Coordinates of C-alpha atoms in Angstrom, one line a residue:
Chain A
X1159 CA 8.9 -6.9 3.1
X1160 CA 9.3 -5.1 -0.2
X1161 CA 6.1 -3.2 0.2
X1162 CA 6.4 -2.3 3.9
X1163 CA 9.8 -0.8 2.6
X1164 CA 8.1 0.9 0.4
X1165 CA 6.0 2.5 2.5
X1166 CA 8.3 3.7 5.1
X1167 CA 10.3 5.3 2.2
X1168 CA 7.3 7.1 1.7
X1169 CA 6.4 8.4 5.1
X1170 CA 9.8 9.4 5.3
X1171 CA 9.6 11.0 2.6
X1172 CA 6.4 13.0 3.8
X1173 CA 8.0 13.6 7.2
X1174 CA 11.0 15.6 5.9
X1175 CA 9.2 17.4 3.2
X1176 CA 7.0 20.1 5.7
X1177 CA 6.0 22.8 2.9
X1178 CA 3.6 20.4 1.7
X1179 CA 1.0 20.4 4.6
X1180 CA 0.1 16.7 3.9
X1181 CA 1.2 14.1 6.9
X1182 CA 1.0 10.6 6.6
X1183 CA 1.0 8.2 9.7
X1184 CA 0.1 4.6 10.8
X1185 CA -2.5 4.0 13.2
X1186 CA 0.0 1.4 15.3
X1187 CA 3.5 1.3 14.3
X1188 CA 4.1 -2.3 13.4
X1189 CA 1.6 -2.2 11.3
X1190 CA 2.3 -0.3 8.0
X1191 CA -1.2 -1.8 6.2
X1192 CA -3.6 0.9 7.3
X1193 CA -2.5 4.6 7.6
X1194 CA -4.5 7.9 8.1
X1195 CA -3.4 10.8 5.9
X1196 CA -4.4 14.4 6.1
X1197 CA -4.3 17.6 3.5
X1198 CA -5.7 21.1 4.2
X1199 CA -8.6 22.2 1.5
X1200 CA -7.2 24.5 -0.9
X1201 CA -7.7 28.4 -0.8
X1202 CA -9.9 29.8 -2.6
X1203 CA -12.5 27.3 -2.5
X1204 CA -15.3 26.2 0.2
X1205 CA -13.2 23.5 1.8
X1206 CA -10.0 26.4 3.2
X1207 CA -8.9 26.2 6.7
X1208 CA -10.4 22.2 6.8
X1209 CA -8.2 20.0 7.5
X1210 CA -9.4 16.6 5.7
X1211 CA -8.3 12.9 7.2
X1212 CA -8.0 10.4 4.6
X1213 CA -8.5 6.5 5.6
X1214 CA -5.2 4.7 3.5
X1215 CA -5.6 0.9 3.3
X1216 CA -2.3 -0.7 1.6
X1217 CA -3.2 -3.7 -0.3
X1218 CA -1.0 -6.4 -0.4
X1219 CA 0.1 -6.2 -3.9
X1220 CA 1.0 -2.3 -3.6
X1221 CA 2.4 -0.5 -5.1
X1222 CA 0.6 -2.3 -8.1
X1223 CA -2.4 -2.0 -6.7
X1224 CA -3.8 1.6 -6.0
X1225 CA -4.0 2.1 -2.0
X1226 CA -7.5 2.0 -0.8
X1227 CA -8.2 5.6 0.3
X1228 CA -11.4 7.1 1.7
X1229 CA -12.6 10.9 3.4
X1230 CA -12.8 10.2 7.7
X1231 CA -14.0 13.6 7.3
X1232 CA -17.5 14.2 6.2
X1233 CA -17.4 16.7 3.2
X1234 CA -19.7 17.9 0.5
X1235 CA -18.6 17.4 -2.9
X1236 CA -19.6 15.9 -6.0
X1237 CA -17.3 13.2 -6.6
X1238 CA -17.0 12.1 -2.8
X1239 CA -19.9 9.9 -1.0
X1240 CA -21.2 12.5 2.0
X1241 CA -22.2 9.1 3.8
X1242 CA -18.9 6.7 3.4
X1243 CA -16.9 9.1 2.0
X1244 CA -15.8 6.8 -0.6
X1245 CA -13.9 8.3 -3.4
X1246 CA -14.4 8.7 -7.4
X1247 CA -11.1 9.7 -8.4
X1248 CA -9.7 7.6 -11.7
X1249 CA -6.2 7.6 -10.3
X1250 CA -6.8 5.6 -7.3
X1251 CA -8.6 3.1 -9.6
X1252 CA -7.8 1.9 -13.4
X1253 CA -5.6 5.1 -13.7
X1254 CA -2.8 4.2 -11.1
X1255 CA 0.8 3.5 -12.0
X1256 CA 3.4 2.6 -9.2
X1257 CA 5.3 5.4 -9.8
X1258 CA 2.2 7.4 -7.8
X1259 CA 2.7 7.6 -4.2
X1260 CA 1.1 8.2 -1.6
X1261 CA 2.0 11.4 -1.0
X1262 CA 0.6 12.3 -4.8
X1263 CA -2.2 10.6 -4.5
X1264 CA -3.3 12.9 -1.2
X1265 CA -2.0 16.0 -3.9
X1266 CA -5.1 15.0 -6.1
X1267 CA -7.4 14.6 -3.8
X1268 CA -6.0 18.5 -2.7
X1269 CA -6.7 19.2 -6.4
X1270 CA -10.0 17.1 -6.7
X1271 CA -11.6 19.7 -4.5
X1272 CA -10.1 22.4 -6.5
X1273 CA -11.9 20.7 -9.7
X1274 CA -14.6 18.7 -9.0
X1275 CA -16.1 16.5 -12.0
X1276 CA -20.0 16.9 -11.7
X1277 CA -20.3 14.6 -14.3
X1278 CA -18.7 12.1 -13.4
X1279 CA -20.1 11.6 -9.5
X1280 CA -20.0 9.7 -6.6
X1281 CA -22.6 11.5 -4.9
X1282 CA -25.3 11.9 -7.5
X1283 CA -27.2 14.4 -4.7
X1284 CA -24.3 16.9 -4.2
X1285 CA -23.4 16.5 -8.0
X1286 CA -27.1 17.9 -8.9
X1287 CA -27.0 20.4 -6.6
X1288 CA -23.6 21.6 -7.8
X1289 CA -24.8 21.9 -11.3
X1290 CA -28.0 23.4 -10.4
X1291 CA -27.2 26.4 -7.9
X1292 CA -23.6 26.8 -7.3
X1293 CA -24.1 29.2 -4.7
X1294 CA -26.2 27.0 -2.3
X1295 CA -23.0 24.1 -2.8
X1296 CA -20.8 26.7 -1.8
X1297 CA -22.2 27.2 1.2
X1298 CA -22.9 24.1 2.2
X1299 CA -20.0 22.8 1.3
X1300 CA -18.1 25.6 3.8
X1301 CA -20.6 24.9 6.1
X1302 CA -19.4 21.3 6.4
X1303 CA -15.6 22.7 6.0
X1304 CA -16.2 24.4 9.3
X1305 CA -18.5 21.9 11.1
X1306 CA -16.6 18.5 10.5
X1307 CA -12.7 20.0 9.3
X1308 CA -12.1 22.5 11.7
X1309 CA -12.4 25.0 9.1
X1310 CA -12.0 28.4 10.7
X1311 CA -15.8 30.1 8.8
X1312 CA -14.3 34.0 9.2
X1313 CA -11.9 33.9 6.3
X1314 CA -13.2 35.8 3.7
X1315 CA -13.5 33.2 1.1
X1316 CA -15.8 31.0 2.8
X1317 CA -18.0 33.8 4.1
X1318 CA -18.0 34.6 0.7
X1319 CA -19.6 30.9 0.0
X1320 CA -21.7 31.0 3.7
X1321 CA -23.4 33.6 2.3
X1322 CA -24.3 32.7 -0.8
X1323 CA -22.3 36.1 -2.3
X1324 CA -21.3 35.8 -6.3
X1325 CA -17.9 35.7 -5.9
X1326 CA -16.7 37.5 -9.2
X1327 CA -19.0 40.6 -8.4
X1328 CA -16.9 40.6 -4.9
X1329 CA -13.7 40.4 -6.5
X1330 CA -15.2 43.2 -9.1
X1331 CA -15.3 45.8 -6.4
X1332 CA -12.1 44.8 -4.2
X1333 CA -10.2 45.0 -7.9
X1334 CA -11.3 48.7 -7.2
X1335 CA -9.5 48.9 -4.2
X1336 CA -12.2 48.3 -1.5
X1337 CA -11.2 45.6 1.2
X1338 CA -13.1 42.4 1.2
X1339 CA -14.8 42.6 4.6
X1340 CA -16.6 45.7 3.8
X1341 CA -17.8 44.8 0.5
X1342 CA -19.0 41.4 2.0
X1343 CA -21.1 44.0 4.7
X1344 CA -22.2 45.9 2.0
X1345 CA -23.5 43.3 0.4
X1346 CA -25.0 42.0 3.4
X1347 CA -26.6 45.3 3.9
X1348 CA -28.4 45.8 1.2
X1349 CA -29.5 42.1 1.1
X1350 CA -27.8 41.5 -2.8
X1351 CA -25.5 38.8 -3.5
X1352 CA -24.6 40.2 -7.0
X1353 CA -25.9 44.4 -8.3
X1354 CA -28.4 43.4 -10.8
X1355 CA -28.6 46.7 -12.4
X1356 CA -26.6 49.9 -12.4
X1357 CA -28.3 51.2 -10.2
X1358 CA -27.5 48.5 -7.6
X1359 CA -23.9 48.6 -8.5
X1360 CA -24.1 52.7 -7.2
X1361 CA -25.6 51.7 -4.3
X1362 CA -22.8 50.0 -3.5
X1363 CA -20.1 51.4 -4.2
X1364 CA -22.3 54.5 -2.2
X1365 CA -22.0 52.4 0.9
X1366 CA -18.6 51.6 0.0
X1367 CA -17.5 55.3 0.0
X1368 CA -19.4 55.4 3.5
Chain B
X399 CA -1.8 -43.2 9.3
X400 CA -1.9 -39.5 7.6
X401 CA -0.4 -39.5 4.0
X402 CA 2.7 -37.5 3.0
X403 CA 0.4 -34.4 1.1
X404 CA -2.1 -34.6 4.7
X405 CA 1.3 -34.2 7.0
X406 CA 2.4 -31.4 4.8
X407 CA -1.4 -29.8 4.6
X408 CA -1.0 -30.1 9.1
X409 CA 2.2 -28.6 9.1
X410 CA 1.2 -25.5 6.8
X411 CA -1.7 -25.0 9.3
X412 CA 0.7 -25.3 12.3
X413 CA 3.0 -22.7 10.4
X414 CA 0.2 -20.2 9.6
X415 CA -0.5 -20.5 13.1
X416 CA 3.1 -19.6 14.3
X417 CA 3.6 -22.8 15.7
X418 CA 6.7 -23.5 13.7
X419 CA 8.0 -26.6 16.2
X420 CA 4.9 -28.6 15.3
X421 CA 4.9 -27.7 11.4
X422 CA 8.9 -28.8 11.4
X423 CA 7.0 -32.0 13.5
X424 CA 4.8 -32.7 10.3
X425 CA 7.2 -31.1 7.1
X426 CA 9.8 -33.9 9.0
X427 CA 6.5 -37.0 8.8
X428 CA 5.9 -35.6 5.2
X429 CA 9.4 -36.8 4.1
X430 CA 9.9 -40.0 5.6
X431 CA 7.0 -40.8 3.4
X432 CA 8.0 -39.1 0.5
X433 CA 11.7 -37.7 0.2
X434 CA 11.5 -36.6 -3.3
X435 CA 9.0 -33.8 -3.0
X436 CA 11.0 -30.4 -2.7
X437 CA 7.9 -28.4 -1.5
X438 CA 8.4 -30.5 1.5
X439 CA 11.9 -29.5 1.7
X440 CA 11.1 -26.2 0.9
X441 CA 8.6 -25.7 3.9
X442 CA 10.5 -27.1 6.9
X443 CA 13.6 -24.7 5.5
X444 CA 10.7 -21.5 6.1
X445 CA 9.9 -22.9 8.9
X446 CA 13.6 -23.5 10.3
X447 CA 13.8 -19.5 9.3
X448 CA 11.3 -18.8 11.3
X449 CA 13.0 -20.1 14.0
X450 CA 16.4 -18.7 13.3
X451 CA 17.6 -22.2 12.6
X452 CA 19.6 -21.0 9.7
X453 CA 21.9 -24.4 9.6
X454 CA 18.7 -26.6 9.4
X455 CA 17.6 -24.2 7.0
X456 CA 20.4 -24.4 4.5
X457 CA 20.6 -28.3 5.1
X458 CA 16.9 -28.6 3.5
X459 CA 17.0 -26.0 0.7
X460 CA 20.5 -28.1 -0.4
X461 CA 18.1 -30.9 -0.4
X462 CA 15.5 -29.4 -2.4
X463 CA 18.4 -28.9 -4.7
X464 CA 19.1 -32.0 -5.0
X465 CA 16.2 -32.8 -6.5
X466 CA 15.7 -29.9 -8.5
X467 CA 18.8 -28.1 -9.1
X468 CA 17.2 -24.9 -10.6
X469 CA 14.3 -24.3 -7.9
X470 CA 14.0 -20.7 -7.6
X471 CA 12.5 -20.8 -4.1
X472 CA 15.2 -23.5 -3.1
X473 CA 17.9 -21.3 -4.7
X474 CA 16.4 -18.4 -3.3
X475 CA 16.0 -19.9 0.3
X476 CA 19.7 -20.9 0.2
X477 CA 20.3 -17.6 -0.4
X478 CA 18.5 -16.2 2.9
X479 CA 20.5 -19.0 4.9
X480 CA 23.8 -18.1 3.7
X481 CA 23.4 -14.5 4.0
X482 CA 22.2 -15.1 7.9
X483 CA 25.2 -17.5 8.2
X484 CA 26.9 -14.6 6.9
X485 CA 28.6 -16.8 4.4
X486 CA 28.2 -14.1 1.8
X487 CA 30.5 -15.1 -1.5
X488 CA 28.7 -18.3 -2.0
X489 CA 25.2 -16.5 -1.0
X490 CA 25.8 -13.9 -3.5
X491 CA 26.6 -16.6 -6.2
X492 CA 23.1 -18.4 -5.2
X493 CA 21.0 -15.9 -5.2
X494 CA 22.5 -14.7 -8.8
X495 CA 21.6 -17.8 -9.9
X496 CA 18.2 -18.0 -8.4
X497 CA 17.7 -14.6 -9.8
X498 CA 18.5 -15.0 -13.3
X499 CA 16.4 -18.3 -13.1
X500 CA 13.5 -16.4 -11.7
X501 CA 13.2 -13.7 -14.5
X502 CA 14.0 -16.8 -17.2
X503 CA 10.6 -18.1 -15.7
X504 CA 9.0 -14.8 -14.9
X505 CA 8.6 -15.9 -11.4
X506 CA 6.5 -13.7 -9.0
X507 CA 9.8 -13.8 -7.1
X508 CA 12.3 -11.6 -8.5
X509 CA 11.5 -8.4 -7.0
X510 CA 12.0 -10.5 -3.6
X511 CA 15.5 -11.9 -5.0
X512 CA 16.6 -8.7 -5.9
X513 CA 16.0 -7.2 -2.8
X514 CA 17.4 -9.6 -0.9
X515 CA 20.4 -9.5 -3.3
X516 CA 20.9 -6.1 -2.1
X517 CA 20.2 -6.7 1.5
X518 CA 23.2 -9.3 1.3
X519 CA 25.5 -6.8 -0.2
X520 CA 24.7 -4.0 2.4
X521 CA 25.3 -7.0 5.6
X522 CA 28.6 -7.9 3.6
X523 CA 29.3 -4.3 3.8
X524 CA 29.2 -3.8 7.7
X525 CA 30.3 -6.5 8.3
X526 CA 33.6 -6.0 6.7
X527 CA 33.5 -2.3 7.8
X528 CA 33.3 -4.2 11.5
X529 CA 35.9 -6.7 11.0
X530 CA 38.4 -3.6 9.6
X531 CA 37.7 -1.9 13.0
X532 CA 37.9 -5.1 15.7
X533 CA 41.6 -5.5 13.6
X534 CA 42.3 -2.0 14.0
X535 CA 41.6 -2.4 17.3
X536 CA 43.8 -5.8 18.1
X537 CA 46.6 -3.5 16.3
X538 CA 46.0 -0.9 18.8
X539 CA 46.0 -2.9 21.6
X540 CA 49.0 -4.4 20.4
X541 CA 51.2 -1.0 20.4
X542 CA 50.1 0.1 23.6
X543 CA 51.5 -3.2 24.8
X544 CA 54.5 -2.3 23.3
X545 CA 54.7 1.2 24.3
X546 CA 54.2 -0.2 28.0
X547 CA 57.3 -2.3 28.1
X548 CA 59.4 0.3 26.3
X549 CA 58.5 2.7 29.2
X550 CA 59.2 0.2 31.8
X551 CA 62.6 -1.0 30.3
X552 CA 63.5 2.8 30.3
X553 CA 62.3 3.4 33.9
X554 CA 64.5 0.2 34.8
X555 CA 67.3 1.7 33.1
X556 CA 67.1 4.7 35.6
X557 CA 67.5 3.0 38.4
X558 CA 70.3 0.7 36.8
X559 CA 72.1 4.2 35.9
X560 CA 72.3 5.2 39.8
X561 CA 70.1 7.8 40.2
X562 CA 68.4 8.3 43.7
X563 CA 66.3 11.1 45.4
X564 CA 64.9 14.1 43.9
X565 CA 66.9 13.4 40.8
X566 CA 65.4 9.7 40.4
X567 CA 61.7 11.2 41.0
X568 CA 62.0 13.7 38.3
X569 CA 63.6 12.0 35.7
X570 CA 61.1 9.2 36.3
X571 CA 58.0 12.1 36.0
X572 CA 60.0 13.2 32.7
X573 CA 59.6 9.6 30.7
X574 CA 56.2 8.7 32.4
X575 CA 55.1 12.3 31.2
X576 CA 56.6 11.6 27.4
X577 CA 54.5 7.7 27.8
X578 CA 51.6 9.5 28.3
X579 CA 51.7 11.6 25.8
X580 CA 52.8 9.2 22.9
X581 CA 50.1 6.9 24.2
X582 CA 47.3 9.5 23.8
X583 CA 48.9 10.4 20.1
X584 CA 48.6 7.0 19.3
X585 CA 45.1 6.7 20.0
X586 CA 43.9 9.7 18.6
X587 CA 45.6 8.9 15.3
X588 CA 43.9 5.7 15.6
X589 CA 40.3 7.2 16.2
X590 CA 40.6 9.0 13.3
X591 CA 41.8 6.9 10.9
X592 CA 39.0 4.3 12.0
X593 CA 36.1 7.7 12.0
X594 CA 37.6 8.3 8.5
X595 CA 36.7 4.8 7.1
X596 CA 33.3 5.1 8.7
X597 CA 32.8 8.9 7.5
X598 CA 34.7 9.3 4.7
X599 CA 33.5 6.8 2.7
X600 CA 30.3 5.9 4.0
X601 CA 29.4 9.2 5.7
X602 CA 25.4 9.5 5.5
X603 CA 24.9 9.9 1.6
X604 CA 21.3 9.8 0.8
X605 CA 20.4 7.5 -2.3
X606 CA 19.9 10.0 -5.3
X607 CA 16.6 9.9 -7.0
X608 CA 19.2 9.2 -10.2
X609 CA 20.3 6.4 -8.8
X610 CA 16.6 5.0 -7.4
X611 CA 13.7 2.6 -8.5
X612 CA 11.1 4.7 -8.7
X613 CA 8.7 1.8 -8.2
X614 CA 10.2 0.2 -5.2
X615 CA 12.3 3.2 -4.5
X616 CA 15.3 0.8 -3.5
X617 CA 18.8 1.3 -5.6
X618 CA 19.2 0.3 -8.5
X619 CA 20.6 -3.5 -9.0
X620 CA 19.4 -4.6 -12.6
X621 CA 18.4 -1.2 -14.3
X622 CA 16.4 -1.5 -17.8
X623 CA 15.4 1.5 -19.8
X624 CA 12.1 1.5 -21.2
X625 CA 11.4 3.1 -24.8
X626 CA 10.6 6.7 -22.9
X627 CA 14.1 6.9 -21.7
X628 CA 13.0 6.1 -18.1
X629 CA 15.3 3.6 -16.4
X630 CA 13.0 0.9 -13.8
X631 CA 14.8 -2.1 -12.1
X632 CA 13.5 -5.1 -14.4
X633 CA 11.9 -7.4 -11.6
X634 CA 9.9 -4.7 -10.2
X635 CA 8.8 -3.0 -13.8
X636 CA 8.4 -6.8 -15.0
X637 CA 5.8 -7.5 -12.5
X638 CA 4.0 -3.9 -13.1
X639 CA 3.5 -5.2 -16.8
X640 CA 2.1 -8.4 -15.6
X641 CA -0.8 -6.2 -15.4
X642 CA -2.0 -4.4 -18.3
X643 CA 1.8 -4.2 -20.3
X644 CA 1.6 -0.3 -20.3
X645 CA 4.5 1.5 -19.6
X646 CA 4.1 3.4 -16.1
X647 CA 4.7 6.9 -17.3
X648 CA 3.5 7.1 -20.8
X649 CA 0.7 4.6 -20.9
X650 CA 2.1 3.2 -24.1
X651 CA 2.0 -0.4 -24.7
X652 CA 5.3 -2.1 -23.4
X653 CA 6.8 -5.7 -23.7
X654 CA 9.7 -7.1 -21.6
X655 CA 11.4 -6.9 -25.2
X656 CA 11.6 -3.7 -25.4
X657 CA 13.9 -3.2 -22.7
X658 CA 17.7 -2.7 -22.4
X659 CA 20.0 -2.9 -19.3
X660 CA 21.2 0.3 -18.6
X661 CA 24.5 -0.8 -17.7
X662 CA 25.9 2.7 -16.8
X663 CA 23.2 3.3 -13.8
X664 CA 24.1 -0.3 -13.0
X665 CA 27.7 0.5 -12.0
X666 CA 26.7 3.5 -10.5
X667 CA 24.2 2.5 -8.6
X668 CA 27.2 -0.8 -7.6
X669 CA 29.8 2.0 -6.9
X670 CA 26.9 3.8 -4.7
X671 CA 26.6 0.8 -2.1
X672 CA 30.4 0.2 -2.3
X673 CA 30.9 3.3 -0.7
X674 CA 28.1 3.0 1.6
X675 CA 26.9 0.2 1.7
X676 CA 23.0 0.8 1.4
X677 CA 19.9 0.5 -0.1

């Protein structure tokens, strides 16, 4: 009774609070044991515009026990299994306090893609790949964002990561004023995904002044 | 023939199945073969819940008592009759004493007696709003009665005065007019006198975060402050430190010494469901 209280609060609380994106519901309504969450990727990294569902398993001892919470949505990150999508995140294990909630808990996992931990991994693959060649995660990683999240591919950011492109040297030249879907072309263009040279970086802005 | 612990053993089996007749069946064998073992007691009252058989219920915790006048799941049992009997002066006393027995033993039960302390006090609270409004109603009905017989004693005291015609049917319109109109005063002033009870002082007032758990996220009933300044209810942060004895926040290390009632959240948090009569 205390914990199915609880829990109601909590969904409540995620109902009337819409800025949030997060939404929290229960697969059948008498049951409040076993809920599906959801939380959009954050911008500015591979996972915007997906929309991730979360499997929540309330234990019977919560909120004194962390909730059991795993990806439904397949996604490509270092600290999340891309087969189960189980979850190594210290706050849904040793690190929980019942003061957490639900609704924070589905705020670190926002933030957990934000800052992955490669070094401390759940999917040892995606962790050496991520240390290895950054670019190549990227784009996977949006590549899974738009194949299993409903990630929409033609924001800028994650054709940034699609194509492999440094994303500083992008933000270099749009700092100059040039908008973002041209220097992505330009890029594209002259087949680069960073100028190398100073030469290279007069091609560009060349084709920029185009 | 079964013995007593092998009835009880059927009868927990029949309850886990949700056949609560047949477990009442086998609690009932358990203690014609052993009447002095309160668990028995104790299982046929759950049972007798179950069922809504809040009488039978109460009957077997007072047993349980009996024999063990401190139980905490007798006491606290007792307590979940009386509320459903709505017999909630003597239910409040009950469960105040199962729940100050239940944190002397650190029982795995206190958060549940606290809870259903509160759940008492918010029942006693409609109910009493309901029985304010059925006597404002008898009092109602009770004036319009009056007002009915004034009008008909003045209507009689038209004809007695002579009148007859046009005369008779408009001075008859006049008071029947003037009836009406008191009549719907009287009501109105009613209705809002009885929406003012309801709204005025328990209008939908959401529980401040002030004024709320933040581990079960009910209001607060028995408030201790912790070391840091943050105030928990005891049963709930007692039961966190079962596990580990850190404090939730800070991560310190934190004993069930170090805390203090916080008796000023306490009365707020009493004057909170006075008002409206939630948790």
């Amino acid at each position: 009774m205390s914990r199915a209280r609880r829990v109601a609060r909590e969904m409540e609380d995620v109902r009337s609070d819409s800025e949030a994106g997060i939404t929290i519901q229960a697969i059948n309504d008498a049951d409040i044991s076993h809920l599906k969450g959801t939380f959009h990727g954050p911008p500015g990294t591979p996972y915007q515009g997906g929309t991730f569902v979360v499997d929540i398993q309330i234990p019977n001892d919560y909120p004194f026990k962390p909730p059991r919470m795993k990806f439904d949505t397949r996604i490509y990150h270092p600290n999340i299994s891309s087969q189960t999508g189980a979850i190594c995140l210290d706050i849904l294990k040793d690190a929980w306090s019942p003061v957490f909630t639900l609704k924070s808990s589905l705020i670190s996992l926002q933030s957990l893609l934000q800052s992955a931990e490669p070094n401390d991994p759940q999917d040892a693959e995606v962790a050496k790949i991520y240390l290895t060649d950054k670019a190549a995660f990227e784009r996977t990683a949006a590549e899974w964002t738009a194949q299993y999240a409903g990630g929409n591919a033609g924001g800028d950011q994650d054709e940034i990561a699609r194509l492999g492109l440094d994303r500083d040297a992008v933000e270099g030249f749009a700092s100059m004023g040039f908008g973002k879907d041209k220097i992505i072309a330009v890029f594209k263009k002259l087949q680069i995904k960073k100028p190398q040279s100073q030469e290279d970086e007069q091609r560009v802005v060349e084709e920029l002044l185009n | 023939m079964p013995t007593a612990e092998e009835f009880k053993t059927i009868g927990n089996d029949f309850y886990s199945n949700h056949d609560f007749e047949a477990a009442i069946m086998n609690y009932s064998q358990a203690i014609v073969k052993n009447p002095k073992n309160v668990i028995y007691y104790q299982n046929r009252a759950m049972a007798y819940s179950k069922l809504g058989k809040y009488e039978e219920m109460e009957r077997d915790c007072s047993k349980a008592l009996e024999i063990l006048p401190n139980s905490v799941k007798a006491l606290y049992y007792l307590g979940i009759a009386l509320t459903a009997l709505r017999r909630f002066r003597q239910g409040a006393e009950v469960l105040d004493k199962a729940y100050a027995e239940s944190v002397k033993m650190s029982s795995a039960l206190s958060p549940k007696i606290s809870e259903q302390i509160l759940l008492l006090k918010e029942q006693r609270h409609s109910h009493e709003l309901e029985s304010v409004r059925r006597q404002s109603d008898t009092l109602l009905t009770y004036m319009l009665e009056l007002l009915e017989k004034d009008k008909q004693e003045q209507l009689n005291e038209l004809k007695a005065q002579g009148l007859s015609g046009q005369a008779l049917r408009s001075e008859r319109q006049f008071v029947q007019e003037e009836f009406l109109d008191k009549e719907k005063q009287i009501i109105s002033t009613f209705k809002a006198s009885q929406k003012g009870s309801q709204n005025g002082n328990s209008a939908m007032e959401e529980i401040p975060d002030y004024l709320a758990d933040p581990i079960s996220f009910n209001l607060f009933m028995d408030p201790v402050v912790t070391p840091a300044g943050q105030t928990y209810e005891r049963s709930w942060l007692l039961e966190h430190l079962k596990g580990g004895g850190k404090d939730p926040l800070t991560r310190k290390n934190l004993s069930p010494k170090d805390l203090y009632p916080n008796l000023a959240v306490k009365k707020a948090a009493e004057d909170f469901m006075k008002r409206n009569g939630k948790y």
